[in-house]
XYZ file of C-alpha atoms in Angstrom:
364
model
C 13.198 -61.504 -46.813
C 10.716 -60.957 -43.907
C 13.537 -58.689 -42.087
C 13.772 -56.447 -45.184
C 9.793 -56.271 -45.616
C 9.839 -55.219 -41.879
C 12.258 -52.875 -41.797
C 10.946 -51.491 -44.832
C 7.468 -50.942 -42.803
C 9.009 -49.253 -39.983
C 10.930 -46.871 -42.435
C 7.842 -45.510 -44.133
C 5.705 -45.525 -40.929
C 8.334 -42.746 -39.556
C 10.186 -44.715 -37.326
C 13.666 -44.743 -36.922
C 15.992 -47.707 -35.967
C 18.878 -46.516 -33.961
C 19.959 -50.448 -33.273
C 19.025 -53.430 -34.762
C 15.712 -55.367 -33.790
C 15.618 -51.499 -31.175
C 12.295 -48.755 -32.849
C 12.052 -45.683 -31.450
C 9.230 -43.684 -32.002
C 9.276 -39.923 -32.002
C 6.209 -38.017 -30.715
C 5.543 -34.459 -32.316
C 5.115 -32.030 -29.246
C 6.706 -34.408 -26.157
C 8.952 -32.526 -23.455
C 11.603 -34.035 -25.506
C 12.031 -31.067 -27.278
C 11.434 -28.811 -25.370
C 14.352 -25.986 -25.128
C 15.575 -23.065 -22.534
C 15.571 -20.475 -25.141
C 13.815 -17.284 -23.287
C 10.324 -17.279 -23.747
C 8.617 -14.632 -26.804
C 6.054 -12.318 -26.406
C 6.523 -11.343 -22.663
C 3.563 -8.877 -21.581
C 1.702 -7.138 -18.613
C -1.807 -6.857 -18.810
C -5.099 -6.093 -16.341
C -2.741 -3.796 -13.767
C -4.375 -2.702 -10.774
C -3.374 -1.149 -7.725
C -2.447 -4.695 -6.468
C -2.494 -7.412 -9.162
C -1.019 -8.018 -12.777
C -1.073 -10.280 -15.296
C 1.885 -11.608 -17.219
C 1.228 -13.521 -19.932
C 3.828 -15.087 -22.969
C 3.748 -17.056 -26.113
C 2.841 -20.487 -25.949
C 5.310 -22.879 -26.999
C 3.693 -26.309 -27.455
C 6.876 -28.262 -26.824
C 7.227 -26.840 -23.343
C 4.588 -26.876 -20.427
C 6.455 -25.782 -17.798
C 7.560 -22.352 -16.980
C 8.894 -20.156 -13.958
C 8.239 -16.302 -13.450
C 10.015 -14.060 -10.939
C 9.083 -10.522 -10.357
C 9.959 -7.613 -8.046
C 9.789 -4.087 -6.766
C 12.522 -2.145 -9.338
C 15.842 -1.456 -6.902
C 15.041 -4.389 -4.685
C 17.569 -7.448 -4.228
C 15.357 -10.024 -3.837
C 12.803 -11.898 -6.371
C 9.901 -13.855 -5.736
C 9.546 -16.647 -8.168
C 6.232 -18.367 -8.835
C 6.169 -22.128 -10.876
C 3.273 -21.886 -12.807
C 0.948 -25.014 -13.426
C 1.324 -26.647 -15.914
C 0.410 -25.978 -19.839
C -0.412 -22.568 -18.901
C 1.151 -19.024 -20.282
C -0.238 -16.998 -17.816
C 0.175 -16.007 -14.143
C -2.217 -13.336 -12.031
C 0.334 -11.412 -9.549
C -1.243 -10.808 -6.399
C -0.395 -8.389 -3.120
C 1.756 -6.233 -5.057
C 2.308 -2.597 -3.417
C 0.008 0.208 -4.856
C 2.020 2.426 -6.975
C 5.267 0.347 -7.343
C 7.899 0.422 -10.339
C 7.864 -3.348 -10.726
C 9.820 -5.829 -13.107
C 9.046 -8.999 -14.554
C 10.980 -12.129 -16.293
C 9.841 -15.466 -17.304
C 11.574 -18.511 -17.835
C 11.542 -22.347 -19.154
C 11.457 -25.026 -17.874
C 12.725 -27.800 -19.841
C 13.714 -31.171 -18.017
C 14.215 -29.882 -14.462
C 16.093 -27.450 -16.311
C 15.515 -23.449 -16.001
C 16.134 -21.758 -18.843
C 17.043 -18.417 -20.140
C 15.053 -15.552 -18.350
C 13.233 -12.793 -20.930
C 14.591 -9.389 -20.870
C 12.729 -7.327 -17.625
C 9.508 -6.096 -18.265
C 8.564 -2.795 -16.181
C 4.858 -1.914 -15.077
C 3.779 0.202 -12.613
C 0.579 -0.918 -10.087
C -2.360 1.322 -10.885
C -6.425 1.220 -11.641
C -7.649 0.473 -14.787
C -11.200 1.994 -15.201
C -13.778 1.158 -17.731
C -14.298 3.448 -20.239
C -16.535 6.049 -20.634
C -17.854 8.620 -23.455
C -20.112 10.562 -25.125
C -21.154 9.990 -28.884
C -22.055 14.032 -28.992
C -20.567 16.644 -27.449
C -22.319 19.662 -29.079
C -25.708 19.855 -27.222
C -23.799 20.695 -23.965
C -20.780 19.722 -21.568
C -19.228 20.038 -19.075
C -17.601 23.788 -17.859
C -16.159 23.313 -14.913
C -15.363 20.527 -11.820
C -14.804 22.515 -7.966
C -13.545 19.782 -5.518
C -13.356 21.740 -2.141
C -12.231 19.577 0.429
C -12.778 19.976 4.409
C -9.281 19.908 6.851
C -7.053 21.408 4.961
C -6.245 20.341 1.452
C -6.131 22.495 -1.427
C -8.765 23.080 -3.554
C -9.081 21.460 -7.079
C -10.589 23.578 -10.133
C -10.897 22.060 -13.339
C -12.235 24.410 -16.646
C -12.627 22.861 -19.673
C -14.440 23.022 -22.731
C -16.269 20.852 -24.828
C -15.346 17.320 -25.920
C -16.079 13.203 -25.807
C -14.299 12.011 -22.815
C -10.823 13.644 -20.769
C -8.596 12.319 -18.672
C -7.440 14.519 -16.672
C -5.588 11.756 -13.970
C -1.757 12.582 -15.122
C -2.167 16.806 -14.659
C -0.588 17.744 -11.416
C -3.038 20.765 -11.415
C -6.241 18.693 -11.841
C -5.360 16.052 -8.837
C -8.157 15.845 -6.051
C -7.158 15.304 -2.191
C -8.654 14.301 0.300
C -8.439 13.534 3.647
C -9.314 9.813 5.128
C -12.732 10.000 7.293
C -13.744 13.257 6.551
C -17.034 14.997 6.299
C -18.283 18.431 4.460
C -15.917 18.059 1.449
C -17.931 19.428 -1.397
C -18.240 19.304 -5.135
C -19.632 21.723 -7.799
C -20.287 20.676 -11.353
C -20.902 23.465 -14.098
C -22.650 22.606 -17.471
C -22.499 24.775 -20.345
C -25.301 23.977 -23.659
C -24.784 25.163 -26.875
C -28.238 26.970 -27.350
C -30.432 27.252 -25.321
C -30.269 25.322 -21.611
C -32.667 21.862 -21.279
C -32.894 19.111 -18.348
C -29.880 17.027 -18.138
C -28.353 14.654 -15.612
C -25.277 15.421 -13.647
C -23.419 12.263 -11.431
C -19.818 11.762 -10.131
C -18.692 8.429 -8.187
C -15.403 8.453 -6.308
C -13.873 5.066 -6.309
C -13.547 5.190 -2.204
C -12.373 1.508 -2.123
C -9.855 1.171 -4.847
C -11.282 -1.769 -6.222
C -11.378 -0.347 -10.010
C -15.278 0.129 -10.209
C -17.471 2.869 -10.039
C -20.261 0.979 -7.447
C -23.729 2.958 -6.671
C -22.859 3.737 -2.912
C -19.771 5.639 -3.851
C -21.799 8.391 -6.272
C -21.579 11.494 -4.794
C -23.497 13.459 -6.728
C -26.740 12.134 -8.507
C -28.567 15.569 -10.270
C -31.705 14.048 -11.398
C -32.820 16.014 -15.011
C -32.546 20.321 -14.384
C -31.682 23.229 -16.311
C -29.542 24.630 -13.617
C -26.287 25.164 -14.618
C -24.559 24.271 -11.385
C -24.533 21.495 -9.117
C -23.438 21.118 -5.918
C -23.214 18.586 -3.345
C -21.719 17.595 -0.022
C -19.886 14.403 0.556
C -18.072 12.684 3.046
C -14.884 10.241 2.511
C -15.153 6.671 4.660
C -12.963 6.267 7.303
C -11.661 2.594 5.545
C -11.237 4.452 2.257
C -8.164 2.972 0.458
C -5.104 4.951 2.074
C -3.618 5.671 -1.735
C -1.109 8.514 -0.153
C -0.036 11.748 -2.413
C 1.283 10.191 -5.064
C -1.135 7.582 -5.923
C -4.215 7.578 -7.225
C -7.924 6.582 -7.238
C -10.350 8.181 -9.944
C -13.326 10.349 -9.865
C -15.164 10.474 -12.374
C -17.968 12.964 -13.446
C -20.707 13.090 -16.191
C -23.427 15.142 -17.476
C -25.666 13.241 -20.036
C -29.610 13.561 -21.198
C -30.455 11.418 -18.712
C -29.340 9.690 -15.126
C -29.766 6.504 -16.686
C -26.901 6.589 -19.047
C -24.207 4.112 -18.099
C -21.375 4.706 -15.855
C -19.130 2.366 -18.443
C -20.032 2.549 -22.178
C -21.248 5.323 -24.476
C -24.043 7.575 -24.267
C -25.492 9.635 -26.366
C -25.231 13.617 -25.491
C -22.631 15.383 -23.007
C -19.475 14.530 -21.614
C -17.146 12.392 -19.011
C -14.457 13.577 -17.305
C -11.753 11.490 -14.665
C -9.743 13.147 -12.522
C -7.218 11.610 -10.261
C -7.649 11.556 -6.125
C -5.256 10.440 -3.250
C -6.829 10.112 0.193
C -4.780 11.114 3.622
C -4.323 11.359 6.839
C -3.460 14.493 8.457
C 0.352 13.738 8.941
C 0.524 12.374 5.459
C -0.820 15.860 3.795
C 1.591 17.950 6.429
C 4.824 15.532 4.555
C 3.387 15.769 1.033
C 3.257 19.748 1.643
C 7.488 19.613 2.319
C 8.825 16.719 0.308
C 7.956 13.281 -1.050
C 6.094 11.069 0.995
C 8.262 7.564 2.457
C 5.837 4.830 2.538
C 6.889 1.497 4.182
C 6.115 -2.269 3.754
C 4.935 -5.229 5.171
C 6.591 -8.434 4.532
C 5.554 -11.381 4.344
C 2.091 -10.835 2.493
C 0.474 -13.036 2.439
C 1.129 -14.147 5.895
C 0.146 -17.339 8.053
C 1.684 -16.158 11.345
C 3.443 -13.014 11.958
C 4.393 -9.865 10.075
C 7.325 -7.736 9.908
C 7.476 -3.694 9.398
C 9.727 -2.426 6.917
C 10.142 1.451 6.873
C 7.475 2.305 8.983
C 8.118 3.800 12.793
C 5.372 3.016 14.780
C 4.438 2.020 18.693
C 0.884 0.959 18.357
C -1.307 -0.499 15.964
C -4.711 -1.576 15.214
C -6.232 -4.048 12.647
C -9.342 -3.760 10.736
C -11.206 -6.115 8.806
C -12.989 -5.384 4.881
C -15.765 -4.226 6.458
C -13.974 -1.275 9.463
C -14.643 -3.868 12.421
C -11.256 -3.252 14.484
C -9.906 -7.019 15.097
C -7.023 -6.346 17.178
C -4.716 -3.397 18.687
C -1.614 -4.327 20.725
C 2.167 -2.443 20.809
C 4.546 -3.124 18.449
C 7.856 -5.664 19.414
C 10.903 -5.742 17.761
C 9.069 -4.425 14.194
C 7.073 -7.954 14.418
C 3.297 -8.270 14.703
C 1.493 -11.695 15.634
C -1.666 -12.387 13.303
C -2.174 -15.764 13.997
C -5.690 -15.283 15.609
C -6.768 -13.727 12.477
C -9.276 -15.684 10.419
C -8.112 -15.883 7.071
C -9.095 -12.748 4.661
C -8.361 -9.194 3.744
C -7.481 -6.610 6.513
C -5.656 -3.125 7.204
C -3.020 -2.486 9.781
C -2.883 1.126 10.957
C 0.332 1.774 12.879
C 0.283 4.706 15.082
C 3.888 7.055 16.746
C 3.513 10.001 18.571
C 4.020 12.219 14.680
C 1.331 9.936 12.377
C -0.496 7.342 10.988
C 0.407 4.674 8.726
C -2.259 2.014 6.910
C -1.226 -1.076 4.773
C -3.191 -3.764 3.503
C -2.474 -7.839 4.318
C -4.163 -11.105 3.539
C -4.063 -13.397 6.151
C -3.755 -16.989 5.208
Protein backbone atom coordinates (compact mmCIF):
# COMPACT_ATOMS: atom_id res chain seq x y z
CA UNK A 1 0.00 0.00 0.00
CA UNK A 2 2.85 2.47 0.80
CA UNK A 3 4.48 1.58 -2.80
CA UNK A 4 1.21 2.54 -4.54
CA UNK A 5 0.77 5.86 -2.35
CA UNK A 6 4.41 6.60 -3.47
CA UNK A 7 4.30 6.00 -6.79
CA UNK A 8 1.16 7.73 -6.94
CA UNK A 9 3.14 10.97 -5.50
CA UNK A 10 5.81 10.82 -7.96
CA UNK A 11 3.18 10.53 -10.84
CA UNK A 12 1.37 13.75 -10.04
CA UNK A 13 4.57 15.63 -9.00
CA UNK A 14 5.71 15.16 -12.87
CA UNK A 15 8.09 12.62 -12.50
CA UNK A 16 8.49 9.79 -14.53
CA UNK A 17 9.69 6.22 -13.54
CA UNK A 18 11.59 4.66 -16.31
CA UNK A 19 12.59 1.53 -13.80
CA UNK A 20 11.35 0.50 -10.74
CA UNK A 21 12.48 2.12 -7.31
CA UNK A 22 14.77 4.55 -10.56
CA UNK A 23 12.88 8.77 -10.75
CA UNK A 24 14.03 10.81 -13.19
CA UNK A 25 13.32 14.24 -13.14
CA UNK A 26 13.01 16.38 -16.21
CA UNK A 27 14.14 20.04 -16.06
CA UNK A 28 12.26 22.57 -18.45
CA UNK A 29 15.12 24.47 -20.38
CA UNK A 30 18.39 21.94 -19.58
CA UNK A 31 20.93 21.33 -22.59
CA UNK A 32 19.00 18.20 -22.77
CA UNK A 33 17.00 19.49 -25.31
CA UNK A 34 18.71 21.37 -26.92
CA UNK A 35 18.72 20.64 -30.92
CA UNK A 36 21.07 21.46 -34.18
CA UNK A 37 18.26 22.84 -36.10
CA UNK A 38 19.85 26.21 -37.79
CA UNK A 39 19.40 29.03 -35.74
CA UNK A 40 16.14 31.81 -36.69
CA UNK A 41 16.35 35.26 -37.10
CA UNK A 42 20.00 35.61 -38.42
CA UNK A 43 20.88 39.50 -38.77
CA UNK A 44 23.70 42.16 -39.30
CA UNK A 45 23.48 45.17 -37.47
CA UNK A 46 25.88 48.41 -36.34
CA UNK A 47 28.26 47.94 -39.75
CA UNK A 48 31.15 50.04 -39.88
CA UNK A 49 34.07 50.27 -41.93
CA UNK A 50 35.61 47.52 -39.68
CA UNK A 51 33.14 45.86 -37.26
CA UNK A 52 29.59 44.14 -37.39
CA UNK A 53 27.26 42.75 -35.36
CA UNK A 54 25.45 39.49 -35.87
CA UNK A 55 22.90 38.79 -33.75
CA UNK A 56 20.00 35.62 -33.79
CA UNK A 57 17.03 34.40 -31.94
CA UNK A 58 17.47 33.16 -28.64
CA UNK A 59 16.61 29.72 -28.07
CA UNK A 60 16.44 29.02 -24.31
CA UNK A 61 17.23 25.33 -24.62
CA UNK A 62 20.58 26.03 -26.21
CA UNK A 63 23.49 28.29 -24.84
CA UNK A 64 26.02 27.53 -26.99
CA UNK A 65 26.56 28.66 -30.47
CA UNK A 66 29.39 28.98 -33.23
CA UNK A 67 29.58 31.77 -36.01
CA UNK A 68 31.90 31.74 -39.02
CA UNK A 69 32.19 34.58 -41.39
CA UNK A 70 34.26 35.66 -44.41
CA UNK A 71 35.25 37.90 -47.26
CA UNK A 72 32.52 36.68 -50.25
CA UNK A 73 34.89 34.49 -52.90
CA UNK A 74 37.34 33.55 -50.21
CA UNK A 75 38.04 29.74 -49.22
CA UNK A 76 38.64 30.06 -45.88
CA UNK A 77 36.27 30.94 -42.70
CA UNK A 78 37.07 32.20 -39.47
CA UNK A 79 34.87 30.75 -36.84
CA UNK A 80 34.35 32.42 -33.47
CA UNK A 81 32.62 30.20 -30.25
CA UNK A 82 30.68 32.61 -28.63
CA UNK A 83 30.32 32.66 -24.70
CA UNK A 84 27.97 31.29 -23.43
CA UNK A 85 24.01 32.24 -23.18
CA UNK A 86 24.67 34.93 -25.53
CA UNK A 87 23.00 35.65 -29.22
CA UNK A 88 25.29 38.06 -30.22
CA UNK A 89 28.87 38.47 -31.51
CA UNK A 90 30.76 42.07 -32.43
CA UNK A 91 33.08 41.22 -35.64
CA UNK A 92 36.17 43.00 -35.42
CA UNK A 93 39.24 43.86 -38.09
CA UNK A 94 37.13 43.27 -40.96
CA UNK A 95 38.47 45.00 -44.34
CA UNK A 96 36.81 48.43 -45.19
CA UNK A 97 34.52 47.98 -48.01
CA UNK A 98 34.32 44.12 -48.19
CA UNK A 99 31.32 41.88 -49.58
CA UNK A 100 31.24 39.71 -46.48
CA UNK A 101 29.07 36.57 -45.44
CA UNK A 102 27.89 35.29 -42.32
CA UNK A 103 26.41 31.83 -40.79
CA UNK A 104 25.67 30.77 -37.36
CA UNK A 105 25.39 27.57 -35.86
CA UNK A 106 24.38 25.32 -32.64
CA UNK A 107 25.88 23.89 -30.51
CA UNK A 108 24.14 21.16 -28.86
CA UNK A 109 26.23 18.49 -26.82
CA UNK A 110 29.67 19.00 -28.40
CA UNK A 111 27.63 18.79 -31.34
CA UNK A 112 27.61 21.59 -34.27
CA UNK A 113 24.64 21.94 -35.81
CA UNK A 114 23.08 23.07 -38.96
CA UNK A 115 24.63 26.43 -40.25
CA UNK A 116 21.84 29.39 -41.26
CA UNK A 117 21.62 30.26 -44.81
CA UNK A 118 24.69 33.12 -45.62
CA UNK A 119 23.95 36.43 -44.70
CA UNK A 120 25.76 39.21 -46.97
CA UNK A 121 26.79 42.78 -45.60
CA UNK A 122 29.08 45.00 -46.86
CA UNK A 123 31.69 47.07 -44.26
CA UNK A 124 30.71 50.73 -44.31
CA UNK A 125 29.97 53.94 -41.82
CA UNK A 126 26.90 54.36 -40.29
CA UNK A 127 26.37 58.11 -39.43
CA UNK A 128 23.91 59.61 -37.09
CA UNK A 129 21.23 61.24 -38.47
CA UNK A 130 20.63 64.55 -39.26
CA UNK A 131 17.61 66.98 -40.39
CA UNK A 132 15.79 69.86 -40.54
CA UNK A 133 12.09 70.20 -39.22
CA UNK A 134 11.65 73.27 -41.97
CA UNK A 135 12.98 73.65 -45.05
CA UNK A 136 11.11 76.75 -46.37
CA UNK A 137 12.94 79.70 -44.69
CA UNK A 138 16.12 78.79 -46.69
CA UNK A 139 18.59 75.88 -47.82
CA UNK A 140 21.04 74.91 -49.14
CA UNK A 141 21.95 75.82 -53.21
CA UNK A 142 24.92 74.51 -53.86
CA UNK A 143 28.23 72.39 -52.27
CA UNK A 144 31.91 73.27 -54.46
CA UNK A 145 34.57 70.77 -53.14
CA UNK A 146 37.78 71.91 -55.07
CA UNK A 147 40.51 69.86 -54.14
CA UNK A 148 44.45 70.72 -54.41
CA UNK A 149 46.89 67.95 -56.55
CA UNK A 150 44.88 66.92 -58.93
CA UNK A 151 41.47 65.48 -58.30
CA UNK A 152 38.42 66.50 -59.92
CA UNK A 153 36.26 68.88 -58.73
CA UNK A 154 32.88 68.04 -56.99
CA UNK A 155 29.66 70.35 -57.63
CA UNK A 156 26.59 69.57 -56.01
CA UNK A 157 23.10 71.87 -56.91
CA UNK A 158 20.21 71.15 -55.23
CA UNK A 159 17.15 72.58 -54.10
CA UNK A 160 15.24 72.71 -51.14
CA UNK A 161 14.44 69.86 -48.74
CA UNK A 162 14.89 68.08 -44.98
CA UNK A 163 17.96 66.08 -45.25
CA UNK A 164 19.87 64.29 -48.73
CA UNK A 165 22.06 61.81 -49.09
CA UNK A 166 23.88 62.24 -51.68
CA UNK A 167 26.79 59.25 -50.69
CA UNK A 168 25.57 56.56 -53.51
CA UNK A 169 25.69 59.36 -56.73
CA UNK A 170 28.85 58.77 -58.63
CA UNK A 171 28.61 62.52 -59.65
CA UNK A 172 28.35 63.90 -56.08
CA UNK A 173 31.56 61.80 -54.65
CA UNK A 174 34.36 64.08 -53.04
CA UNK A 175 38.25 63.13 -53.44
CA UNK A 176 40.81 63.89 -51.93
CA UNK A 177 44.21 63.42 -51.65
CA UNK A 178 45.99 62.05 -48.23
CA UNK A 179 48.14 65.04 -46.53
CA UNK A 180 47.13 67.72 -48.54
CA UNK A 181 46.74 71.39 -48.02
CA UNK A 182 44.63 74.31 -49.96
CA UNK A 183 41.66 72.03 -50.83
CA UNK A 184 38.71 74.33 -50.58
CA UNK A 185 35.00 74.33 -50.05
CA UNK A 186 32.15 76.74 -51.03
CA UNK A 187 28.69 76.50 -49.56
CA UNK A 188 25.73 78.49 -51.28
CA UNK A 189 22.44 79.26 -49.34
CA UNK A 190 19.40 80.26 -51.00
CA UNK A 191 16.16 81.92 -48.50
CA UNK A 192 12.86 82.04 -49.55
CA UNK A 193 12.24 85.88 -48.98
CA UNK A 194 14.24 87.92 -48.07
CA UNK A 195 18.10 86.84 -46.84
CA UNK A 196 18.71 86.81 -42.67
CA UNK A 197 21.86 85.53 -40.50
CA UNK A 198 22.23 81.88 -40.57
CA UNK A 199 24.94 79.38 -39.70
CA UNK A 200 26.84 77.41 -42.25
CA UNK A 201 29.30 74.18 -40.91
CA UNK A 202 30.63 71.02 -42.68
CA UNK A 203 32.84 68.26 -40.77
CA UNK A 204 34.71 65.68 -42.82
CA UNK A 205 34.98 62.48 -40.96
CA UNK A 206 39.06 62.47 -41.53
CA UNK A 207 39.44 59.39 -39.23
CA UNK A 208 36.75 57.02 -40.24
CA UNK A 209 35.62 56.41 -36.93
CA UNK A 210 31.73 57.14 -37.78
CA UNK A 211 31.50 60.58 -35.88
CA UNK A 212 31.44 63.96 -36.84
CA UNK A 213 34.18 65.26 -33.86
CA UNK A 214 34.80 69.26 -33.50
CA UNK A 215 38.48 69.18 -34.89
CA UNK A 216 37.39 67.72 -38.16
CA UNK A 217 34.75 70.85 -39.06
CA UNK A 218 35.98 72.54 -41.80
CA UNK A 219 33.89 75.15 -42.15
CA UNK A 220 32.23 76.94 -39.07
CA UNK A 221 30.19 80.33 -40.68
CA UNK A 222 29.19 81.96 -37.55
CA UNK A 223 25.43 83.83 -38.25
CA UNK A 224 25.71 86.13 -41.95
CA UNK A 225 23.55 87.03 -44.68
CA UNK A 226 26.12 86.22 -47.24
CA UNK A 227 25.08 83.84 -49.50
CA UNK A 228 28.37 82.06 -49.99
CA UNK A 229 30.86 80.54 -47.91
CA UNK A 230 34.07 79.58 -48.45
CA UNK A 231 36.84 78.05 -46.70
CA UNK A 232 40.24 76.41 -46.98
CA UNK A 233 41.07 73.10 -45.50
CA UNK A 234 43.69 70.74 -45.33
CA UNK A 235 43.35 66.71 -45.16
CA UNK A 236 45.78 64.96 -42.25
CA UNK A 237 48.45 63.07 -43.37
CA UNK A 238 46.99 59.80 -41.03
CA UNK A 239 43.57 60.38 -42.57
CA UNK A 240 41.89 56.93 -43.03
CA UNK A 241 43.34 55.66 -46.53
CA UNK A 242 39.48 54.69 -47.72
CA UNK A 243 40.82 54.37 -51.59
CA UNK A 244 38.31 55.27 -54.68
CA UNK A 245 35.79 53.17 -54.01
CA UNK A 246 35.15 53.59 -50.43
CA UNK A 247 33.86 56.03 -48.55
CA UNK A 248 33.93 58.47 -45.59
CA UNK A 249 31.10 61.25 -45.29
CA UNK A 250 31.01 64.93 -45.33
CA UNK A 251 28.50 66.38 -44.19
CA UNK A 252 27.23 70.05 -44.51
CA UNK A 253 24.49 72.23 -42.84
CA UNK A 254 23.04 75.57 -42.84
CA UNK A 255 20.65 76.17 -39.82
CA UNK A 256 19.47 79.51 -37.72
CA UNK A 257 22.12 79.07 -35.65
CA UNK A 258 25.83 77.33 -35.14
CA UNK A 259 24.54 75.76 -32.20
CA UNK A 260 22.17 73.37 -33.78
CA UNK A 261 23.32 69.79 -33.40
CA UNK A 262 25.50 67.93 -35.67
CA UNK A 263 23.11 64.63 -34.91
CA UNK A 264 19.37 65.29 -34.28
CA UNK A 265 16.86 67.78 -35.67
CA UNK A 266 16.89 71.37 -35.89
CA UNK A 267 14.63 73.65 -36.58
CA UNK A 268 15.18 75.78 -40.02
CA UNK A 269 17.51 74.80 -43.13
CA UNK A 270 18.96 71.81 -44.36
CA UNK A 271 21.73 68.79 -44.16
CA UNK A 272 23.33 67.37 -46.79
CA UNK A 273 26.13 64.08 -46.85
CA UNK A 274 28.13 63.51 -49.50
CA UNK A 275 30.50 60.67 -49.87
CA UNK A 276 34.63 61.18 -49.86
CA UNK A 277 37.59 58.72 -50.53
CA UNK A 278 41.04 59.97 -49.58
CA UNK A 279 44.38 59.04 -51.81
CA UNK A 280 47.57 58.96 -52.49
CA UNK A 281 48.92 60.15 -55.65
CA UNK A 282 49.46 56.63 -57.28
CA UNK A 283 46.10 55.54 -56.04
CA UNK A 284 44.16 58.58 -57.98
CA UNK A 285 46.62 57.95 -61.25
CA UNK A 286 44.94 53.83 -61.04
CA UNK A 287 41.41 54.97 -60.16
CA UNK A 288 41.70 57.41 -63.36
CA UNK A 289 42.38 53.92 -65.75
CA UNK A 290 40.61 51.06 -64.05
CA UNK A 291 39.53 49.72 -60.66
CA UNK A 292 41.75 50.04 -57.92
CA UNK A 293 43.49 46.32 -56.44
CA UNK A 294 43.80 46.71 -52.82
CA UNK A 295 45.71 44.00 -50.83
CA UNK A 296 45.59 42.43 -47.30
CA UNK A 297 47.24 41.74 -44.31
CA UNK A 298 46.86 38.51 -42.63
CA UNK A 299 46.92 37.64 -39.62
CA UNK A 300 45.03 40.68 -37.93
CA UNK A 301 45.16 40.72 -35.20
CA UNK A 302 48.69 39.71 -34.91
CA UNK A 303 51.10 38.76 -31.90
CA UNK A 304 54.29 38.34 -33.97
CA UNK A 305 54.64 38.76 -37.58
CA UNK A 306 52.51 39.73 -40.56
CA UNK A 307 52.17 38.56 -43.98
CA UNK A 308 51.33 40.76 -47.31
CA UNK A 309 48.75 39.55 -49.48
CA UNK A 310 48.39 41.45 -52.87
CA UNK A 311 50.43 44.22 -52.15
CA UNK A 312 54.10 44.74 -53.99
CA UNK A 313 56.15 46.61 -51.89
CA UNK A 314 60.13 46.97 -50.80
CA UNK A 315 59.89 49.24 -47.85
CA UNK A 316 57.62 50.06 -45.24
CA UNK A 317 56.96 52.18 -42.34
CA UNK A 318 54.61 51.86 -39.28
CA UNK A 319 52.68 54.47 -37.57
CA UNK A 320 50.95 54.53 -34.45
CA UNK A 321 46.98 56.23 -33.75
CA UNK A 322 48.46 59.23 -33.18
CA UNK A 323 51.22 59.62 -36.81
CA UNK A 324 54.38 58.80 -34.52
CA UNK A 325 56.38 56.50 -37.12
CA UNK A 326 57.30 53.24 -34.90
CA UNK A 327 59.31 51.38 -37.25
CA UNK A 328 60.57 51.29 -41.09
CA UNK A 329 62.68 48.32 -42.27
CA UNK A 330 62.61 46.34 -46.00
CA UNK A 331 60.31 43.90 -46.68
CA UNK A 332 61.47 39.77 -46.60
CA UNK A 333 59.83 37.17 -48.20
CA UNK A 334 56.17 39.26 -47.97
CA UNK A 335 56.68 38.85 -43.96
CA UNK A 336 56.99 41.76 -41.53
CA UNK A 337 58.20 41.28 -37.76
CA UNK A 338 55.94 43.35 -35.21
CA UNK A 339 56.90 41.83 -32.22
CA UNK A 340 58.47 45.05 -30.68
CA UNK A 341 55.23 46.68 -31.10
CA UNK A 342 53.34 47.50 -27.92
CA UNK A 343 50.01 46.28 -28.21
CA UNK A 344 47.36 48.78 -30.02
CA UNK A 345 46.16 50.20 -33.27
CA UNK A 346 48.70 51.11 -36.06
CA UNK A 347 49.11 51.67 -40.00
CA UNK A 348 51.62 50.02 -42.22
CA UNK A 349 52.50 52.05 -45.31
CA UNK A 350 54.36 49.90 -47.83
CA UNK A 351 56.32 51.74 -50.32
CA UNK A 352 57.78 50.25 -54.44
CA UNK A 353 59.36 52.34 -56.73
CA UNK A 354 55.30 53.04 -58.56
CA UNK A 355 53.20 53.79 -55.00
CA UNK A 356 52.02 53.71 -51.74
CA UNK A 357 49.99 51.33 -49.95
CA UNK A 358 48.39 51.87 -46.12
CA UNK A 359 46.51 49.14 -44.07
CA UNK A 360 45.47 49.13 -40.66
CA UNK A 361 46.61 46.22 -37.83
CA UNK A 362 46.10 45.67 -34.15
CA UNK A 363 48.89 44.38 -32.52
CA UNK A 364 48.24 42.00 -29.72
Amino acid sequence: MKKNLFFFFLTLSGSCCVQANTVVLQKPGSHFFCDTLAPAGVQVSSITLTTAVVSWAADPNTQNYTVRFRPVGTAAWLTVNVASGQNALTLTNLMPCVNYEVQVAKNCNNTLGTWSAPLLFTTYLNYCAAASSDMNVMHLSNVTVTPSGGPATMTSNSGASLYTDYRSDPNRKVQLLIGSTGNTISVTRTWSGNPSAVSVRAWIDFNANGIFESNEMMVSSGSSAASVVSAVFSVPAMAFQTGPNCQVAMRVIVSETSASPVCGTFTYGEAEDYGVSFVTPAQLSVAENGPLKTGSLYPNPTASMLTLSGIAGETYEIYNAAGQKMQQGRIQDRNIDVRDLVPGTYFLQVRNKENMTRLKFVRQ
